């Protein structure tokens, strides 16, 4: 039926019943790769500076710039000094004690799959290990190190942005707990790239510690998985391609928060409020979060993925023998395609092991009711018993689709719903037995007359976008059936090929928005058909796709889930005032179209599809519009899909 997943253990349970100081000062003896002993930070730096690759690049930079080799070497040493971690067990113990206190205050439980921990322990002893956690909160990398320390596993070295290094005291504490700091972009700096890549590869090749980084590159403000960034993944695979290690084990880790600490901050960022600069004073100001309840966290360590097994039959490593290993080169198209496909596969693995809490389903339903009632002018909110019944229906559908759902089985559905609404009481309001989003709570403390319609709209948008971030946690479960449901709605007939063409167009349009593996259009279409047939929503023959009577409700839910994105893509981004005007006039239904993330992805899609293009020599952000293509896209996204020439694919 559903794939078997590991059971969880709450690691905070023991912390609540024993001494945190004893826990922090306990004997810590992790087993390393091939029984190696830990390497001191200064020794690691010397290994990097003396490596053949870095010496070669220093020589090349010296020749290109006309500077003395010693001067360039000093630059490389300074870069390394700025970048490198200085892991110290005393600092780790300090964090272990402090985080125990903080986590017990913030969270009800931190649940970890112990079988995943055992698999990781085995992998660390056999091959160099790369840890790839999902990234939804600042808490992620602290949480990862805390868990590995708890289970007596080797602490990872963690790629962190330079913003954290600027935090007085805290930045150095993070460095001493295993963080190494890198620039967000290198701007073609050959020396910086060489120091950085050699530093990571030296740690990896020698198995000195698991290397940890976020495949998405940055935190997801929307709780959707982001398009993977390939730079670091290329670096950690390079030693395998060149035969310097037998294999590399890559471990996807899924971190699921019942309530995200930064939920309101993220919503405001997406509405154009600048992100606060990371600072120590900001950290202390944020201590008020300690009085809040953030529910539970689930951390799922996935199956270690062997790079050697993935590369079998796909990558010809013989050609790496033709060039000395220390000479850096641009990855071939074959390598780029392999790394890209692997990255998408790993993000999909993260998504599949994300634990969904009941609130994710409730947020999806409440958002749809909010938008429908707003359009129809009906009584706001939904009766609590009706919401419970719909949540039970959606629970069953999502389980059929393979969702990893954590729905408590020991209490009644009404108790589950009440508990979830209570935890997220800042986003919902219950009045006279009806539940609605708390969109009328501006929280400004000003008289209503002092608040402009635009300010009122943006205040409501904070609540809507916060709820949308929870709904987005379930998008990976529903996105393929939702694309098919929207394709059926847009197609002018129920012919299977026509529906597939609609599906293919929408999938291509949203390839920046969702994790849709390149070249897998047919597989995704077949998966969507399978799931909707399995739940008796569709009947699919060789020639036709037919909606059953039972399927009307399912397809209505699925199309409504995708509607905010469809509406967001009908407007060329960077026209916030125009969108606000249309929202206030009621011509746009979904407040989510104000999200800067949605606008950024829409612009990327419009550029890729040729609807707009950048003008050389013009002001940054100036675009030339292809009116014919834009009108065609507007018709398409509005539901009037022009039929394309049949795509050559076997269905």
XYZ file of C-alpha atoms in Angstrom:
651
model
C 0.000 0.000 0.000
C 2.215 2.861 1.272
C 5.981 2.671 1.465
C 7.265 1.677 4.889
C 8.877 4.516 6.805
C 10.873 4.406 10.019
C 9.455 5.018 13.487
C 10.427 8.108 15.494
C 11.855 8.666 18.953
C 11.498 11.917 20.909
C 15.028 12.926 21.958
C 13.694 15.643 24.297
C 11.966 13.067 26.505
C 15.256 12.032 28.090
C 16.376 15.664 28.349
C 13.266 16.490 30.406
C 14.085 13.725 32.864
C 17.844 14.101 33.347
C 20.563 16.694 33.884
C 21.415 18.927 30.926
C 24.865 19.582 32.378
C 25.603 15.860 32.611
C 24.403 15.491 29.016
C 26.694 18.289 27.789
C 29.762 16.985 29.659
C 29.264 13.284 28.882
C 31.918 11.182 27.152
C 31.799 11.956 23.425
C 33.679 9.470 21.228
C 32.311 9.439 17.682
C 33.581 6.913 15.152
C 35.087 8.496 12.030
C 35.654 7.315 8.455
C 38.017 4.283 8.490
C 38.744 4.879 12.171
C 40.617 8.142 11.534
C 41.435 10.505 14.371
C 39.996 14.036 14.327
C 42.126 16.611 12.501
C 43.005 19.977 14.070
C 41.831 23.093 12.237
C 45.405 24.375 11.651
C 46.482 21.025 10.199
C 43.546 21.118 7.806
C 44.490 24.630 6.630
C 48.076 23.506 5.972
C 46.815 20.552 3.914
C 44.720 22.916 1.790
C 47.498 25.474 1.215
C 49.964 22.739 0.249
C 47.577 20.946 -2.117
C 48.645 20.598 -5.746
C 45.447 22.185 -7.052
C 45.734 25.365 -4.989
C 49.452 25.715 -5.773
C 48.627 25.388 -9.478
C 45.888 28.041 -9.309
C 48.140 30.397 -7.299
C 50.744 30.052 -10.061
C 48.133 30.729 -12.767
C 46.732 33.803 -10.973
C 50.276 35.098 -10.470
C 50.979 34.821 -14.220
C 47.645 36.393 -15.211
C 47.917 39.362 -12.826
C 51.686 39.865 -12.835
C 51.779 39.692 -9.034
C 54.391 37.808 -7.045
C 53.502 34.215 -6.187
C 54.069 34.891 -2.485
C 51.566 37.767 -2.555
C 48.907 35.573 -4.173
C 49.661 32.819 -1.656
C 49.127 35.332 1.166
C 45.754 36.227 -0.370
C 44.831 32.533 -0.470
C 45.873 32.155 3.163
C 43.755 35.180 4.156
C 40.727 33.754 2.316
C 41.200 30.443 4.107
C 41.579 32.183 7.470
C 38.314 34.031 6.909
C 36.537 30.878 5.728
C 37.746 27.978 7.870
C 36.008 26.441 10.862
C 37.805 25.990 14.182
C 35.747 23.194 15.724
C 36.279 22.893 19.477
C 34.608 20.343 21.708
C 34.230 22.853 24.566
C 32.068 25.081 22.348
C 30.051 22.072 21.215
C 29.383 21.206 24.855
C 28.293 24.799 25.553
C 25.803 24.616 22.658
C 24.615 21.167 23.812
C 23.752 22.583 27.249
C 22.221 25.839 25.960
C 20.200 24.268 23.153
C 18.781 21.649 25.525
C 17.313 24.468 27.614
C 16.036 26.361 24.545
C 14.560 23.348 22.739
C 12.702 22.124 25.822
C 11.133 25.580 26.138
C 10.217 26.032 22.473
C 9.164 22.561 21.364
C 6.950 19.794 22.672
C 9.138 17.151 21.051
C 12.002 16.617 18.592
C 11.339 13.303 16.902
C 14.142 11.501 15.032
C 14.022 8.244 13.055
C 16.576 6.074 14.848
C 16.905 3.622 11.950
C 18.099 6.551 9.843
C 20.669 7.383 12.526
C 21.933 3.781 12.441
C 22.233 3.913 8.643
C 24.153 7.189 8.910
C 26.492 5.740 11.544
C 27.325 2.850 9.214
C 27.786 5.157 6.214
C 30.236 7.432 8.096
C 32.516 4.463 8.791
C 32.513 3.231 5.181
C 32.670 6.324 2.941
C 32.955 10.116 3.072
C 29.485 11.464 3.925
C 27.611 14.548 2.732
C 24.545 15.646 4.728
C 21.845 17.548 2.816
C 19.137 18.871 5.168
C 16.078 20.748 3.945
C 16.224 24.430 4.905
C 13.152 26.140 6.347
C 14.544 27.867 9.446
C 17.668 29.337 11.017
C 17.268 26.515 13.516
C 18.199 23.806 10.972
C 21.981 23.644 11.290
C 21.931 23.963 15.092
C 19.353 21.188 15.228
C 21.431 18.897 12.999
C 24.561 19.245 15.156
C 22.509 18.805 18.336
C 21.039 15.531 17.051
C 24.403 14.128 15.917
C 25.965 15.017 19.279
C 23.034 13.333 21.051
C 23.628 10.086 19.134
C 27.436 10.239 19.511
C 27.996 10.732 15.765
C 30.761 12.793 14.161
C 29.791 16.473 14.098
C 29.474 17.943 10.600
C 31.325 20.908 9.154
C 28.633 23.245 7.860
C 28.653 25.694 4.947
C 27.258 29.001 6.280
C 26.722 32.412 4.667
C 29.035 35.319 5.490
C 26.086 37.177 7.079
C 26.471 34.995 10.174
C 30.167 35.780 10.495
C 29.252 39.433 11.043
C 27.400 38.577 14.259
C 29.703 39.559 17.127
C 30.516 36.701 19.474
C 27.846 34.444 17.936
C 29.703 34.239 14.599
C 32.856 32.980 16.302
C 30.833 30.570 18.434
C 29.320 29.118 15.255
C 32.813 28.832 13.731
C 33.980 26.927 16.814
C 30.995 24.579 16.524
C 31.873 23.567 12.947
C 30.604 26.335 10.635
C 32.795 27.514 7.759
C 31.806 30.773 6.075
C 31.445 31.355 2.337
C 30.414 34.271 0.171
C 26.974 34.173 -1.426
C 28.606 34.664 -4.830
C 32.208 34.525 -6.018
C 31.930 36.878 -9.000
C 34.394 34.883 -11.119
C 37.105 35.070 -8.418
C 39.281 32.124 -9.499
C 41.444 32.152 -6.348
C 38.472 32.250 -3.963
C 36.747 29.398 -5.794
C 39.924 27.306 -5.698
C 40.482 27.840 -1.952
C 36.833 27.088 -1.223
C 36.590 23.946 -3.378
C 39.928 22.568 -2.162
C 38.936 23.184 1.469
C 35.702 21.217 1.053
C 37.345 18.422 -0.964
C 40.203 18.037 1.539
C 37.727 17.500 4.370
C 35.713 15.099 2.253
C 38.553 13.049 0.722
C 40.165 12.469 4.099
C 36.885 11.713 5.846
C 37.735 14.279 8.526
C 34.056 15.055 9.156
C 30.709 14.812 7.370
C 30.221 17.863 5.146
C 26.834 19.557 5.522
C 25.236 22.123 3.251
C 21.797 23.147 2.045
C 21.118 22.005 -1.500
C 18.554 24.783 -1.956
C 21.257 27.368 -1.203
C 19.127 29.473 1.131
C 16.144 29.197 3.448
C 12.818 28.710 1.729
C 10.576 31.567 2.883
C 7.550 29.863 1.333
C 8.136 26.319 2.739
C 8.236 25.078 -0.870
C 11.376 23.294 -1.973
C 13.602 25.605 -4.005
C 15.377 24.778 -7.257
C 18.648 23.087 -6.193
C 21.957 24.945 -6.487
C 24.646 22.768 -8.036
C 27.975 24.391 -7.076
C 28.684 22.567 -3.818
C 27.201 19.310 -5.091
C 29.651 19.464 -8.025
C 32.525 19.972 -5.584
C 31.684 17.032 -3.302
C 31.247 14.680 -6.271
C 34.529 15.707 -7.921
C 36.788 13.452 -5.780
C 34.713 10.443 -6.885
C 34.819 11.434 -10.570
C 38.621 11.728 -10.355
C 39.022 8.416 -8.536
C 40.335 10.019 -5.331
C 37.688 8.208 -3.254
C 35.897 4.934 -3.953
C 32.452 6.388 -3.236
C 30.619 9.281 -1.586
C 27.457 8.744 0.475
C 24.906 11.546 0.212
C 22.223 11.604 2.915
C 19.054 13.702 2.350
C 17.556 14.909 5.636
C 13.976 16.183 5.968
C 13.256 18.647 8.801
C 9.551 19.321 9.397
C 8.351 22.059 11.763
C 4.817 22.022 13.129
C 5.108 25.773 13.602
C 7.931 27.799 12.038
C 9.650 30.360 14.255
C 10.014 32.864 11.411
C 6.484 32.551 9.919
C 5.513 36.258 10.183
C 9.041 37.416 9.267
C 8.955 35.361 6.060
C 5.530 36.701 5.075
C 6.707 40.299 5.510
C 9.870 39.606 3.515
C 7.750 38.308 0.623
C 5.710 41.511 0.772
C 8.845 43.607 0.282
C 9.883 44.318 3.887
C 13.725 44.044 3.900
C 15.206 41.075 5.716
C 16.669 42.136 9.088
C 20.462 41.936 9.129
C 21.750 39.043 11.215
C 23.127 40.506 14.455
C 23.752 39.469 18.026
C 21.468 42.240 19.330
C 18.724 41.002 17.003
C 19.181 37.527 18.426
C 18.657 38.799 21.986
C 15.625 40.856 20.910
C 14.139 37.674 19.465
C 14.229 35.944 22.849
C 10.513 36.694 23.298
C 9.875 33.635 21.103
C 10.818 31.562 24.161
C 7.365 32.274 25.592
C 5.634 30.707 22.556
C 4.665 27.098 21.820
C 6.066 25.832 18.505
C 4.740 22.286 18.661
C 6.932 19.427 17.478
C 9.778 18.877 15.013
C 10.287 15.709 12.973
C 13.738 15.000 11.535
C 13.982 12.130 9.053
C 17.421 10.889 7.964
C 16.885 9.331 4.542
C 18.588 6.388 2.896
C 22.261 7.160 2.100
C 22.589 7.577 -1.663
C 25.723 6.108 -3.277
C 27.180 8.460 -5.905
C 28.990 5.446 -7.372
C 25.707 3.580 -7.893
C 24.009 6.628 -9.414
C 26.910 7.213 -11.817
C 26.983 3.585 -13.009
C 26.405 3.632 -16.771
C 25.877 7.407 -16.815
C 29.324 8.905 -16.244
C 32.489 7.876 -18.076
C 35.244 8.494 -15.524
C 38.047 7.312 -17.836
C 38.409 10.759 -19.416
C 39.474 12.178 -16.032
C 42.682 10.133 -16.402
C 43.671 12.237 -19.431
C 44.226 15.407 -17.371
C 46.259 15.726 -14.137
C 43.897 15.778 -11.162
C 45.192 19.076 -9.811
C 44.259 21.040 -12.943
C 40.733 22.430 -12.469
C 38.354 22.312 -15.402
C 34.782 23.153 -16.244
C 32.439 20.139 -15.815
C 31.422 18.503 -19.094
C 27.804 18.518 -20.257
C 27.576 14.850 -19.230
C 28.681 15.718 -15.675
C 26.405 18.770 -15.485
C 23.380 16.711 -16.526
C 24.246 13.978 -14.035
C 24.721 16.429 -11.143
C 21.509 18.278 -12.065
C 19.448 15.062 -12.230
C 20.947 13.879 -8.925
C 20.153 17.218 -7.261
C 16.475 17.010 -8.262
C 16.344 13.384 -7.106
C 17.753 14.366 -3.705
C 15.297 17.251 -3.240
C 12.459 14.871 -4.150
C 13.764 12.472 -1.482
C 13.700 15.342 1.044
C 10.113 16.163 0.065
C 8.860 12.584 0.253
C 10.115 12.235 3.843
C 8.684 15.542 5.060
C 6.258 14.847 7.902
C 2.968 16.701 7.408
C 0.981 17.724 10.465
C -2.846 18.140 10.468
C -2.475 21.941 10.345
C -0.999 21.657 6.824
C -4.298 20.183 5.617
C -6.373 22.665 7.635
C -4.430 25.619 6.225
C -5.078 24.328 2.681
C -8.823 24.087 3.326
C -9.103 27.404 5.167
C -7.280 29.266 2.392
C -9.607 27.845 -0.253
C -12.703 28.745 1.797
C -11.308 32.224 2.458
C -10.842 32.935 -1.262
C -14.188 31.367 -2.265
C -16.180 33.242 0.387
C -14.399 36.494 -0.470
C -15.409 36.119 -4.121
C -19.003 35.019 -3.457
C -19.606 37.514 -0.658
C -20.862 34.691 1.588
C -20.716 34.452 5.369
C -17.104 34.293 6.370
C -15.536 31.183 7.798
C -16.535 27.545 7.874
C -18.389 25.624 10.573
C -15.970 23.758 12.848
C -17.681 20.397 12.346
C -17.676 20.894 8.557
C -13.962 21.799 8.645
C -13.299 18.626 10.641
C -15.200 16.487 8.132
C -13.311 18.049 5.211
C -9.991 17.560 7.012
C -10.757 13.844 7.484
C -11.605 13.578 3.761
C -8.358 15.347 2.798
C -6.393 13.209 5.275
C -7.596 10.062 3.493
C -6.883 11.482 0.023
C -3.369 12.604 0.975
C -2.592 9.193 2.444
C -3.691 7.587 -0.825
C -1.267 9.920 -2.599
C 1.585 8.714 -0.371
C 1.845 11.668 2.038
C 3.928 11.125 5.185
C 1.145 12.330 7.483
C 1.468 12.545 11.253
C -2.219 12.439 12.250
C -2.678 11.323 15.881
C -4.691 8.107 15.969
C -5.410 8.026 19.691
C -7.719 11.060 19.779
C -10.836 11.963 17.782
C -10.612 14.048 14.585
C -12.391 16.954 16.282
C -9.737 16.955 19.037
C -6.959 16.846 16.409
C -8.470 19.862 14.621
C -9.026 21.814 17.857
C -5.443 21.166 18.980
C -4.027 22.359 15.628
C -6.176 25.501 15.605
C -5.078 26.278 19.160
C -1.363 25.996 18.266
C -1.842 28.389 15.317
C -4.283 30.739 17.064
C -2.395 33.756 15.697
C -3.557 32.854 12.177
C -7.162 31.778 12.798
C -10.221 33.053 14.637
C -13.077 30.906 15.997
C -16.343 32.688 16.564
C -19.754 31.098 17.207
C -18.547 27.713 16.036
C -17.107 29.031 12.761
C -13.423 29.137 11.795
C -11.812 31.750 9.576
C -8.401 33.272 8.889
C -7.552 36.122 11.271
C -7.265 38.589 8.392
C -9.088 41.434 10.134
C -6.563 41.661 12.946
C -4.268 44.424 11.739
C -2.329 44.524 14.986
C -1.349 48.165 14.349
C -3.124 49.590 17.356
C -4.146 52.596 15.209
C -7.715 53.814 14.646
C -9.263 52.180 11.586
C -9.483 55.542 9.802
C -5.705 55.976 10.091
C -5.055 52.781 8.123
C -5.091 53.114 4.336
C -6.718 50.403 2.168
C -3.245 49.404 0.921
C -1.943 48.996 4.500
C -5.042 46.986 5.416
C -4.504 44.746 2.382
C -0.829 44.130 3.235
C -1.761 43.397 6.853
C -4.250 40.760 5.674
C -1.660 39.447 3.240
C 0.729 38.642 6.117
C -1.827 36.176 7.532
C -2.674 34.728 4.111
C 0.984 34.233 3.137
C 1.764 32.711 6.543
C -1.052 30.185 6.025
C 0.084 29.605 2.450
C 3.537 28.634 3.711
C 1.931 25.746 5.637
C -0.219 24.727 2.670
C 2.941 24.753 0.553
C 4.407 21.984 2.711
C 1.911 19.605 1.069
C 2.396 20.819 -2.525
C 4.826 18.009 -3.386
C 2.029 15.535 -2.587
C -0.588 17.227 -4.760
C 1.327 19.087 -7.486
C 1.230 16.407 -10.205
C -2.485 15.575 -9.743
C -3.166 19.342 -9.484
C -1.388 20.007 -12.793
C -3.469 17.251 -14.381
C -6.703 18.606 -12.873
C -5.903 22.089 -14.220
C -4.953 20.602 -17.608
C -8.322 18.801 -17.797
C -10.061 22.074 -16.926
C -8.099 23.994 -19.605
C -8.284 21.427 -22.418
C -11.135 21.862 -24.903
C -11.861 18.122 -25.033
C -11.246 14.964 -22.988
C -8.874 13.467 -25.572
C -5.867 12.069 -23.748
C -3.302 13.622 -26.089
C -4.944 17.035 -25.743
C -4.978 16.757 -21.941
C -1.315 15.711 -22.041
C -0.438 18.761 -24.152
C -2.147 21.006 -21.584
C -0.338 19.182 -18.758
C 3.001 19.517 -20.562
C 2.515 23.260 -21.091
C 1.582 23.911 -17.433
C 4.426 21.735 -16.167
C 6.906 23.656 -18.302
C 5.454 26.970 -17.142
C 5.840 26.028 -13.465
C 9.257 24.366 -13.693
C 10.773 27.259 -11.676
C 7.972 27.134 -9.115
C 7.942 23.451 -8.128
C 10.408 20.560 -8.048
C 9.658 18.890 -11.372
C 12.531 16.735 -12.595
C 13.831 17.736 -16.057
C 12.787 15.359 -18.818
C 10.186 13.561 -16.685
C 6.998 15.019 -18.195
C 5.574 11.667 -19.310
C 6.418 9.987 -15.980
C 4.750 12.841 -14.065
C 1.655 12.634 -16.281
C 1.409 8.893 -15.748
C 1.911 9.287 -11.988
C -0.874 11.890 -11.842
C -3.194 9.630 -13.852
C -2.365 6.674 -11.605
C -3.131 8.608 -8.389
C -6.418 10.031 -9.672
C -7.515 6.648 -11.050
C -6.492 4.990 -7.776
C -8.752 7.370 -5.831
C -11.547 6.832 -8.414
C -11.515 10.480 -9.484
C -10.689 9.652 -13.122
C -11.201 6.944 -15.691
C -8.323 6.835 -18.188
C -8.464 4.868 -21.443
C -6.030 4.773 -24.363
C -7.777 7.768 -25.958
C -9.686 9.618 -23.206
C -9.415 11.067 -19.717
C -12.834 11.143 -18.029
C -13.773 12.716 -14.683
C -16.028 10.514 -12.534
C -18.878 11.883 -10.444
C -16.903 11.068 -7.311
C -13.888 12.870 -8.787
C -15.594 16.272 -9.072
C -14.819 17.122 -5.451
C -11.186 15.977 -5.709
C -10.533 17.893 -8.928
C -12.180 21.034 -7.527
C -9.822 20.912 -4.542
C -6.764 20.278 -6.739
C -7.501 23.082 -9.221
C -8.152 25.481 -6.323
C -4.749 24.574 -4.877
C -3.029 25.625 -8.111
C -5.228 28.678 -8.842
C -3.157 31.251 -6.858
C -0.095 30.329 -8.917
C -2.030 30.474 -12.194
C -3.315 33.932 -11.298
C 0.138 35.091 -10.182
C 1.643 34.177 -13.546
C -0.896 36.277 -15.456
C 0.862 39.483 -14.402
C 4.355 40.532 -15.383
C 6.180 40.837 -12.043
C 7.553 44.028 -10.469
C 4.179 45.768 -10.805
C 3.168 45.625 -7.140
C 1.113 48.842 -7.247
C -0.844 47.495 -10.211
C -1.536 44.204 -8.396
C -2.587 46.020 -5.193
C -5.006 48.144 -7.260
C -6.592 45.030 -8.804
C -6.831 43.257 -5.431
C -8.566 46.241 -3.830
C -10.971 46.445 -6.775
C -11.789 42.730 -6.422
C -10.520 41.857 -9.910
C -7.907 39.559 -8.377
C -8.961 36.892 -5.894
C -5.671 35.658 -4.410
C -3.646 37.840 -2.041
C -0.769 35.407 -2.613
C 0.002 37.101 -5.946
C 1.755 39.775 -3.841
C 4.463 37.253 -2.892
C 7.880 38.330 -4.188
C 8.818 34.652 -4.479
C 5.901 33.965 -6.832
C 6.738 37.090 -8.847
C 10.425 36.080 -9.136
C 9.519 32.602 -10.392
C 6.938 34.020 -12.804
C 9.533 36.384 -14.273
C 11.995 33.504 -14.713
C 9.295 31.540 -16.563
C 8.355 34.502 -18.784
C 12.017 35.060 -19.716
C 12.478 31.344 -20.452
C 9.336 31.212 -22.613
C 10.257 34.379 -24.553
C 7.307 36.462 -23.311
C 9.730 39.139 -22.124
C 13.433 39.696 -22.681
C 16.149 41.845 -21.155
C 17.357 44.811 -23.185
C 21.122 45.155 -23.522
C 22.448 48.486 -22.297
C 19.152 49.506 -20.705
C 18.499 50.251 -17.034
C 18.544 47.131 -14.805
C 15.074 45.596 -14.674
C 14.016 47.041 -18.046
C 12.265 44.396 -20.164
C 10.911 44.253 -23.695
C 7.492 42.595 -23.882
C 6.521 40.151 -26.636
C 2.848 41.175 -26.845
C 1.755 38.159 -28.907
C 3.334 35.675 -26.506
C 2.017 37.521 -23.424
C -1.550 37.538 -24.812
C -1.262 33.835 -25.610
C -0.010 33.079 -22.090
C -2.786 35.185 -20.535
C -5.405 33.221 -22.488
C -3.724 29.952 -21.522
C -3.471 30.699 -17.814
C -6.996 32.088 -17.836
C -8.266 28.693 -18.950
C -8.470 29.182 -22.739
C -5.649 26.905 -23.768
C -4.652 27.127 -27.444
C -4.154 23.602 -28.679
C -0.571 22.862 -29.514
C 0.802 20.545 -32.102
C 0.788 17.054 -30.605
C 3.894 16.412 -28.537
C 5.850 13.404 -29.711
C 5.638 11.235 -26.617
C 4.247 7.818 -25.947
C 1.603 7.921 -23.255
